Each structure stands twice: as C-alpha cells, then as structure tokens.
Coordinates of C-alpha atoms in Angstrom, one line a residue:
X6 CA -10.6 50.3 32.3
X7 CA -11.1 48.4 35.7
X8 CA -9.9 45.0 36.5
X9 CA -12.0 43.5 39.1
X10 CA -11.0 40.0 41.1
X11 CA -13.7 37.9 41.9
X12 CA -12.8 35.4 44.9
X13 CA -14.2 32.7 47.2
X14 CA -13.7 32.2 50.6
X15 CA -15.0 29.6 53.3
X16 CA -17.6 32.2 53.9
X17 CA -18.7 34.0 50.9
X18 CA -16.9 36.3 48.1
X19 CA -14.2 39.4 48.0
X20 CA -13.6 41.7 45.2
X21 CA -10.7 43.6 44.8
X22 CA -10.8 46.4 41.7
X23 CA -7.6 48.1 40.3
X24 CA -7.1 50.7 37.9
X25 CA -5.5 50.8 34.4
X26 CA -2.1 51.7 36.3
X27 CA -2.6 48.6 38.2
X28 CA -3.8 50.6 41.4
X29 CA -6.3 49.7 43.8
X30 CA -8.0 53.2 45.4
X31 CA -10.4 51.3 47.2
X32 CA -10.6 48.5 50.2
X33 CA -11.6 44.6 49.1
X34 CA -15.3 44.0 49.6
X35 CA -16.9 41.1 50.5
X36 CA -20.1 39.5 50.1
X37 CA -22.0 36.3 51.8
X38 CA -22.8 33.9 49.1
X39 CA -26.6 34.5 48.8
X40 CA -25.6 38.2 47.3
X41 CA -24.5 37.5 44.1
X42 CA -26.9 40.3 42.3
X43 CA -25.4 42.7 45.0
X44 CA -22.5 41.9 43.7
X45 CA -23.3 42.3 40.3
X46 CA -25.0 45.7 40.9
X47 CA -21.8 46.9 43.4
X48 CA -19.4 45.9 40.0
X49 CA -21.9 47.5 37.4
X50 CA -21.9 51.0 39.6
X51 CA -18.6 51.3 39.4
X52 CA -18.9 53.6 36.2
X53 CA -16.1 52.8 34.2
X54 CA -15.3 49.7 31.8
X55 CA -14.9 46.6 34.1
X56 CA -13.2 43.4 33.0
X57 CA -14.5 40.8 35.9
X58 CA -11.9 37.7 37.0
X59 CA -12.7 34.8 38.5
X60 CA -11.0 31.5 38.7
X61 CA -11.5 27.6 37.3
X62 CA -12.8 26.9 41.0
X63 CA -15.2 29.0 40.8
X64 CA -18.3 28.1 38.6
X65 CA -21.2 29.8 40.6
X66 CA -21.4 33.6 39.4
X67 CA -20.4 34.0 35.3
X68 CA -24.0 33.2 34.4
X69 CA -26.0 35.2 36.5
X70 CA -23.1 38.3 35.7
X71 CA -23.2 38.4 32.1
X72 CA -27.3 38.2 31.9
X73 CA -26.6 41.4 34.0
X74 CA -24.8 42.7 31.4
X75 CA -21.1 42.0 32.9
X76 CA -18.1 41.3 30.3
X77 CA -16.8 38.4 32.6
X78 CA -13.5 36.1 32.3
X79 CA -11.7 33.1 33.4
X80 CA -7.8 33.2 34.3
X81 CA -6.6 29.4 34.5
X82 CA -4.3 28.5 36.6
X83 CA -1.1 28.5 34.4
X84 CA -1.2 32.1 35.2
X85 CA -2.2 32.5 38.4
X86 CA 0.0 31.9 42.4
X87 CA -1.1 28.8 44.0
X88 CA -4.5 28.8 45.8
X89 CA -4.4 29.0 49.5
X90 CA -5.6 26.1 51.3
X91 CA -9.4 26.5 51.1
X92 CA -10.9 29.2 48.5
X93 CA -9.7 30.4 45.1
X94 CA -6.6 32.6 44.2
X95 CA -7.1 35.9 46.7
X96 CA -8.9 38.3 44.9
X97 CA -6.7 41.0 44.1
X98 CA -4.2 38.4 42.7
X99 CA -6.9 37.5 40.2
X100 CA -7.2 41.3 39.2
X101 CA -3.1 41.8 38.8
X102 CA -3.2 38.8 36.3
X103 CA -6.1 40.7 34.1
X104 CA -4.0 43.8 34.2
X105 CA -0.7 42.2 33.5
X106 CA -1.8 40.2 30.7
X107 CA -5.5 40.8 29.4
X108 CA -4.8 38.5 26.6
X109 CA -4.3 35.4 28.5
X110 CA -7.9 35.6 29.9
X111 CA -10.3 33.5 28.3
X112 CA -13.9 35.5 27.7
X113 CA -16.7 33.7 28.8
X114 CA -19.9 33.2 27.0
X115 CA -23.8 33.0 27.9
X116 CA -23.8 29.7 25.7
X117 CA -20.5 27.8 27.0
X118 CA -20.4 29.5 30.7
X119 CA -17.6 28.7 33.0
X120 CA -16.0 25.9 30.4
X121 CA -15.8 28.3 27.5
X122 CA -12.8 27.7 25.7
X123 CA -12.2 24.3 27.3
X124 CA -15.0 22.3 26.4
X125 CA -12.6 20.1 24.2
X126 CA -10.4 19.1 26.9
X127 CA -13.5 18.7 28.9
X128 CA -15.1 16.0 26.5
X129 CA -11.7 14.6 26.1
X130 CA -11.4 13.8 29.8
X131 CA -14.7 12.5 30.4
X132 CA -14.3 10.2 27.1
X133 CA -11.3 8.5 28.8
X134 CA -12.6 8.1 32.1
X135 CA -15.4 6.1 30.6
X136 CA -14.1 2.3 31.6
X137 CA -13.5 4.0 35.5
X138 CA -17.0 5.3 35.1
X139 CA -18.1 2.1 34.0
X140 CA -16.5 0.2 36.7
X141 CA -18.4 2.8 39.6
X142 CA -21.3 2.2 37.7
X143 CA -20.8 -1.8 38.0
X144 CA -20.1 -1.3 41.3
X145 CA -22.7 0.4 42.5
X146 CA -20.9 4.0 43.0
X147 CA -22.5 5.5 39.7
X148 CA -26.1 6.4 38.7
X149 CA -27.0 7.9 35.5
X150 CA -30.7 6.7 35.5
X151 CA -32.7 4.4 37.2
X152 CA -34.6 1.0 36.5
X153 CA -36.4 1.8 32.8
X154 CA -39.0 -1.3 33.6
X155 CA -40.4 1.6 36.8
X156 CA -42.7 4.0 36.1
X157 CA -40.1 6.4 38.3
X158 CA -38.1 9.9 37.2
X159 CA -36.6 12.2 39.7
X160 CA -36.2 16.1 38.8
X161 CA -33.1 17.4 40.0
X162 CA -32.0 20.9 40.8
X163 CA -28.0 22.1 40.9
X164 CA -26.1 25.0 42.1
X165 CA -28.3 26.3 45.0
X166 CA -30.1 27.0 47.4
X167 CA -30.5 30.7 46.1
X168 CA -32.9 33.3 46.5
X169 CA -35.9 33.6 44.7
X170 CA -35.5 30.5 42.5
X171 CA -35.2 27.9 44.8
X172 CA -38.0 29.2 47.1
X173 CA -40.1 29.5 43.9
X174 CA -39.7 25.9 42.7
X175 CA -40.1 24.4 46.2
X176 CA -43.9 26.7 46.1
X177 CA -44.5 24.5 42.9
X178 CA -43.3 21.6 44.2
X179 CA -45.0 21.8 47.0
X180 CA -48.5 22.9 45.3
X181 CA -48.1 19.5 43.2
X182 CA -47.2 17.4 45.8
X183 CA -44.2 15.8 44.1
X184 CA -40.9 15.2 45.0
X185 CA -36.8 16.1 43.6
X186 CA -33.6 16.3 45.0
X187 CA -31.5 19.5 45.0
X188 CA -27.6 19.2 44.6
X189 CA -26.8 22.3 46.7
X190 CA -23.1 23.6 46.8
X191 CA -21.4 24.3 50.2
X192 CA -21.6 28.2 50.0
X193 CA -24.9 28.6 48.9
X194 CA -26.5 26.1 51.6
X195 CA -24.2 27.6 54.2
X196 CA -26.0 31.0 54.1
X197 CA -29.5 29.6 53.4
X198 CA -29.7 27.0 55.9
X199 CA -33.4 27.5 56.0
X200 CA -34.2 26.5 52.3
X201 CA -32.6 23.2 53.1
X202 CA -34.5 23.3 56.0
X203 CA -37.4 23.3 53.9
X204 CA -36.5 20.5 51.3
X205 CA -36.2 18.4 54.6
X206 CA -39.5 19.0 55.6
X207 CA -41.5 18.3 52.1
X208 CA -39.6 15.5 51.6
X209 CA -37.3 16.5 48.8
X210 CA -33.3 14.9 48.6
X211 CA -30.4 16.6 48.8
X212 CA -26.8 16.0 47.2
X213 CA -23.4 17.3 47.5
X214 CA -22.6 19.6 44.4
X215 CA -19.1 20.7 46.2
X216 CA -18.1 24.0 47.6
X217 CA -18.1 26.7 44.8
X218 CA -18.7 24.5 41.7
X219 CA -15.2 24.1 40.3
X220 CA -14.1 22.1 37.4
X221 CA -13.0 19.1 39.3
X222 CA -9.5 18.3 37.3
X223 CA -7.9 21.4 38.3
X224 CA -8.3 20.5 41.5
X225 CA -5.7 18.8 44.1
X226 CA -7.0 15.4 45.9
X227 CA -6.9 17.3 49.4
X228 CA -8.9 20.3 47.8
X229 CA -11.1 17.8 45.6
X230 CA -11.8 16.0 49.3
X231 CA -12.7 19.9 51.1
X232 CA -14.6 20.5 48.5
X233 CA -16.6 17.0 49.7
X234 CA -16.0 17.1 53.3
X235 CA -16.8 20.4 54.2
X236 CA -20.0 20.6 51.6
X237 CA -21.4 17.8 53.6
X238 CA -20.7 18.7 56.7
X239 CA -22.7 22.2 56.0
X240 CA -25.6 20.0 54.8
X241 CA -26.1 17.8 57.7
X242 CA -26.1 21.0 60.1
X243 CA -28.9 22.1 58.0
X244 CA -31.0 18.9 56.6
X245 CA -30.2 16.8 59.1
X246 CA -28.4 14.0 56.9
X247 CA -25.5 13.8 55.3
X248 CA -25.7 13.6 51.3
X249 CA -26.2 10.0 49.7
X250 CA -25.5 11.2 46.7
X251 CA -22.3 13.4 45.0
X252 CA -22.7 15.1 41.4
X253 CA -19.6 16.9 40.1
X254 CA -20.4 20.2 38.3
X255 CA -20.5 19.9 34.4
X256 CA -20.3 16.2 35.2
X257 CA -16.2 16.3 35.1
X258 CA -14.1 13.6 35.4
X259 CA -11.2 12.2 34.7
X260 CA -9.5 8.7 35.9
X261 CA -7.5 10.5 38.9
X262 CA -10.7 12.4 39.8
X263 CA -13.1 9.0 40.2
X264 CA -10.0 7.4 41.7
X265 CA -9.9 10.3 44.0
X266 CA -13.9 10.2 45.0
X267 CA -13.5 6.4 45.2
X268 CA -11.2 6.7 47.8
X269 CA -13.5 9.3 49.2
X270 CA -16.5 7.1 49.4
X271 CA -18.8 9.0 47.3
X272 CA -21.7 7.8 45.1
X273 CA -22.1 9.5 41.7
X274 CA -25.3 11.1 40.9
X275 CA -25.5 11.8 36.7
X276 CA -28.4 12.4 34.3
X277 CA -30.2 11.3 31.2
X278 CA -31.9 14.1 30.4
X279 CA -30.5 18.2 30.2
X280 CA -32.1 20.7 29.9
X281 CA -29.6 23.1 29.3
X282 CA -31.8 25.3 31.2
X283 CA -28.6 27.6 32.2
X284 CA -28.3 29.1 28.6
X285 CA -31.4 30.1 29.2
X286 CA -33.0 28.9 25.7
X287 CA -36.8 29.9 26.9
X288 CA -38.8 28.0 29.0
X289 CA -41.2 26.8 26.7
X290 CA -37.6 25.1 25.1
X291 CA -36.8 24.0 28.7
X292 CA -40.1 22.1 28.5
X293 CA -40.4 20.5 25.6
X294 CA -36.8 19.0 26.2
X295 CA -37.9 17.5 29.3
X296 CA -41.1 16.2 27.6
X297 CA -39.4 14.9 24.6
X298 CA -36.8 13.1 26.6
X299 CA -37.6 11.8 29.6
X300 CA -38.7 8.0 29.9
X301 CA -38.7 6.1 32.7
X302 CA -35.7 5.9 35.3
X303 CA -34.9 9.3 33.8
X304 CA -32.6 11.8 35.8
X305 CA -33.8 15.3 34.8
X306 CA -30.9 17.9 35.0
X307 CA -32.0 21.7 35.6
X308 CA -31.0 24.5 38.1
X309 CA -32.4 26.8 41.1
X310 CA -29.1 28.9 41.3
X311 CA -25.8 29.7 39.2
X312 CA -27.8 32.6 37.5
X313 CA -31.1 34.1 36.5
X314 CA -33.4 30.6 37.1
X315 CA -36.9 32.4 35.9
X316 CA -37.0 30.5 32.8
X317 CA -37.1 26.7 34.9
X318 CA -39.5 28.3 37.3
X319 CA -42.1 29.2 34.4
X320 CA -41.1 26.2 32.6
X321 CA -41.6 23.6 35.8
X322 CA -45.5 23.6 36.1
X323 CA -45.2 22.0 32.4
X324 CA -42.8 19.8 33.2
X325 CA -44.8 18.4 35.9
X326 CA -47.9 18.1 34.2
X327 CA -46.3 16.6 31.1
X328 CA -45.0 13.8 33.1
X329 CA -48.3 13.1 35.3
X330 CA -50.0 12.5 32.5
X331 CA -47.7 9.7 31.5
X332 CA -48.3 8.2 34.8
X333 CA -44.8 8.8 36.0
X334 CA -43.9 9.3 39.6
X335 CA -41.5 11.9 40.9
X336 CA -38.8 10.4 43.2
X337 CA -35.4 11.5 44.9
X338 CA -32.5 10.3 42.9
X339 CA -31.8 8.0 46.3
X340 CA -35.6 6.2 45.4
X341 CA -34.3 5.1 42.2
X342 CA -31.6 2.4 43.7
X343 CA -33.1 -0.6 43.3
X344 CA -31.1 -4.2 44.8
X345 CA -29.7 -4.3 41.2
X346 CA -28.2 -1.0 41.5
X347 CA -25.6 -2.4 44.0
X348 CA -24.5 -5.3 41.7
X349 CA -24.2 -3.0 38.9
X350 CA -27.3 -4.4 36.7
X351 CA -29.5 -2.3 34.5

C-alpha cells in the first residue's frame, strides 16, 4: 500500500508518496495546474495500491481521478496541522495522516465528489444562511436568475479553464455565435492565460470561482479573502477586467461566510438550473435537464474543468439548439442585471 498527498500551492500541485512503514523513497513532485491527467497517470504508474489525499480546500482533482480509476479520499481538518498561509496542508503531511489513521479518511465518491460524507452539514448551512442570502439578494449582492418577463438565459461554465474541454466548448460557442460566462478558479486561469484570453475576445464573461475550489466554511476570513483577491487579480492579468461576478464552489455558505464576502465586496453569482453534469449522468441526461428546466432569466450550471467534461461538450450543441428554438438569447450572467436587480426586485 502507498499513501500519496495531494497538495496546492500558489503555483500548481506537489505529491509526496510514502510506504506502508510510513517511508517516503522518493523526492515530492510537482505539477502546474493544467496537468491534472499527468498527475493521474504519474499516481496510477506507481504499481502498487495507492490511497490518494487531498484536503477540504481542494475541490479541483477527485472527479477527474476516480473516472481514471483512482481510489481517492478527503482528510478534514480535525486531523490534519494548520495550513500554511496560502495553499493546502503540505503534501506529505496529507500522506502521514492516511498512514497514521486510514480510518479517519472519508472515501470519496463519483456521485457526491469532494462533499461526500458532508453533504448534510452542507445543506444544513446553506438552509440557515437563507435570511443573509436573502438580504444580498435584496440588496443587490445576490443573483440566482434573472428577469423571468426577458426572453434572456446565460450558460455558465465552473472550474476551468482546462484543456481540452474548455477549448472545445468555446469552438461551439463560437460556431453558434452565442454567448456564457466561465467561473474560472485562480490555478487553472493562472496557467492558461490564453483561454481567458479567448473568452475576452468572443465576448464571453468571466467570474471568480476562487483559488482551488474549497468548501468555503472551512476556510479562515483572510484565506476566504486570498482565495478572492488573488483569483481576481490573476483574471485581470489575463482578460483584462476584473470579475463582476463571485460563485462559491458547491454554492456554500454560511452566515460568517456572506458576512465575510460582504465585507469583501463581492456579488454572488447562483443558478436555477443544474445539470449535474460532474457525475457525469450522459449527455443526452445533461440535455434534457437543461431543456426541461430552463425558462427565462435562467442561470444554467455545467462545467469545462474539475474532471472528464466530454459528456457537456457532446451534450452543448443540444443545449443550444433547444433553447434557440424557444427564442431565447444567450447572455453573460452580468447582462442579466436589470435596474431592479440593484433594489432587490424580481
């Protein structure tokens, strides 16, 4: 058996791999962030059983690693050091807490991803954060759909930019001539600077979707406000604006957290409509949801990173066409503010 760490940095990811006698006989490795199948194929080559670690701030790799075939884990932070000051718990830390104590990992699965085994506390926190969700939403900080009296939707894209996916659904995008917005998070559009790049020139939006995708009420205020900052800055290098819009991965929440991106000046992008396309249920499912649910002012939730994305791609020439035919107009989540928006109507 092998226990291999998984860790983020500023710049990318680091594994560290130790044996069943808690030995490491080989160096940390690291990754830039647009190598995740690298990764996968460097931990599936190891030849020997591997149980793969990552942390709660990290959300970007589990999906993409088990459809490779990967048994892959969570350890929460009850059992882990602290984090450093930017990035998750070092990687090798991550691989001593597997090997001290395999039991206290949490095994994720394909259906329930990163949240597996929390997705009760999850729903508990989002229920009681609905009256500061409310009050956002009232005052114009908040957005789950837009004005149902326009014939407007906007498609939306999380977890990117990442090779091919992202690339692919801007060829479609671009061969329909309509447009979305792409929450990209900060490590992703750091090392592919040249998809946002693109977006910017075919008139797509793009939003904040934080660093490395963490579940947002584990985090501290100051790391909640990195997570932000140095997101958008990375953005801005590359698209030329900074975000208008902030979505927090798996939509989490909690009072403290919307206190914490009021404070922080950020506008909440949510949806009406998911897809659920990162289960990967088929794309002719991924479709049909889209077409059976959207209406108009919808926000479309699917993805162009965070795993194996082929289903959306097949699936997004239907989606298109569906929704043309209604007569609906594709718009960035930004184009669905109205004047009312600000005041808080509906």
């Amino acid at each position: 058996m092998l226990y291999a760490g998984i860790g983020w940095t500023a710049s990318g990811f680091e594994i560290a791999v130790l044996d069943g006698n808690g030995h490491g006989d080989r160096p940390a490795v690291r990754f830039a962030a647009d190598r995740s199948k690298e990764i996968a194929s460097y931990l599936n080559g190891l030849g020997r059983s591997v149980t793969a670690v990552v942390d709660s701030t990290n959300g970007m790799l589990d999906g993409g690693f088990m459809a490779a075939g990967l048994d892959m884990y969570r350890a929460d932070p009850a059992i882990l050091p602290p984090r450093p000051g930017f990035g998750s718990v070092p990687a090798v830390e991550l691989a001593r807490a597997a090997w001290r104590d395999p039991g206290s990992l949490v095994r994720l699965k394909i259906e329930s991803g990163s949240l597996t085994g929390r997705l009760d506390e999850h729903h508990a926190a989002m229920a009681s954060s609905d009256e500061a969700l409310a009050a956002m939403t009232a005052a114009g900080r908040s957005l789950e759909h837009g004005d149902r009296t326009r014939g407007q939707i906007a498609l939306t894209f999380d977890d990117g930019p990442h090779p091919p996916y992202t690339g692919r659904i801007l060829d479609i995008l671009e061969s329909y001539g309509v447009r979305a917005t792409f929450f990209c998070v900060g490590l992703n559009a750091g090392a592919r600077g040249e998809d946002l790049r693109r977006m910017a020139e075919q008139g797509h939006g793009v939003g904040n979707h934080t660093w490395s995708h963490p579940y947002l009420p584990d985090l501290s205020a100051t790391e909640l406000a990195d997570q932000l900052n140095r997101t958008g800055d990375v953005i801005a290098d590359a698209f030329g604006a900074v975000p208008a819009f902030f979505r927090p991965p798996y939509g989490s929440r909690t009072p403290a957290v919307l206190r914490s991106l009021t404070d922080l000046g950020a506008r909440l992008a949510l949806w009406d409509v998911d897809t659920e396309d990162w289960a990967m249920p088929g794309p002719e499912v991924i479709a049909r949801t889209v077409l059976r649910q959207t209406i108009p002012g919808s926000i479309v939730l699917m993805h162009d990173g965070g795993g194996d994305r082929s289903q959306t791609v097949t699936a997004l020439p239907s989606v298109i066409e569906g929704l043309l035919a209604r007569g609906l107009e594709f718009v960035r989540v930004e184009d669905l503010v109205t004047p009312n928006f600000a005041t808080g109507e509906r």
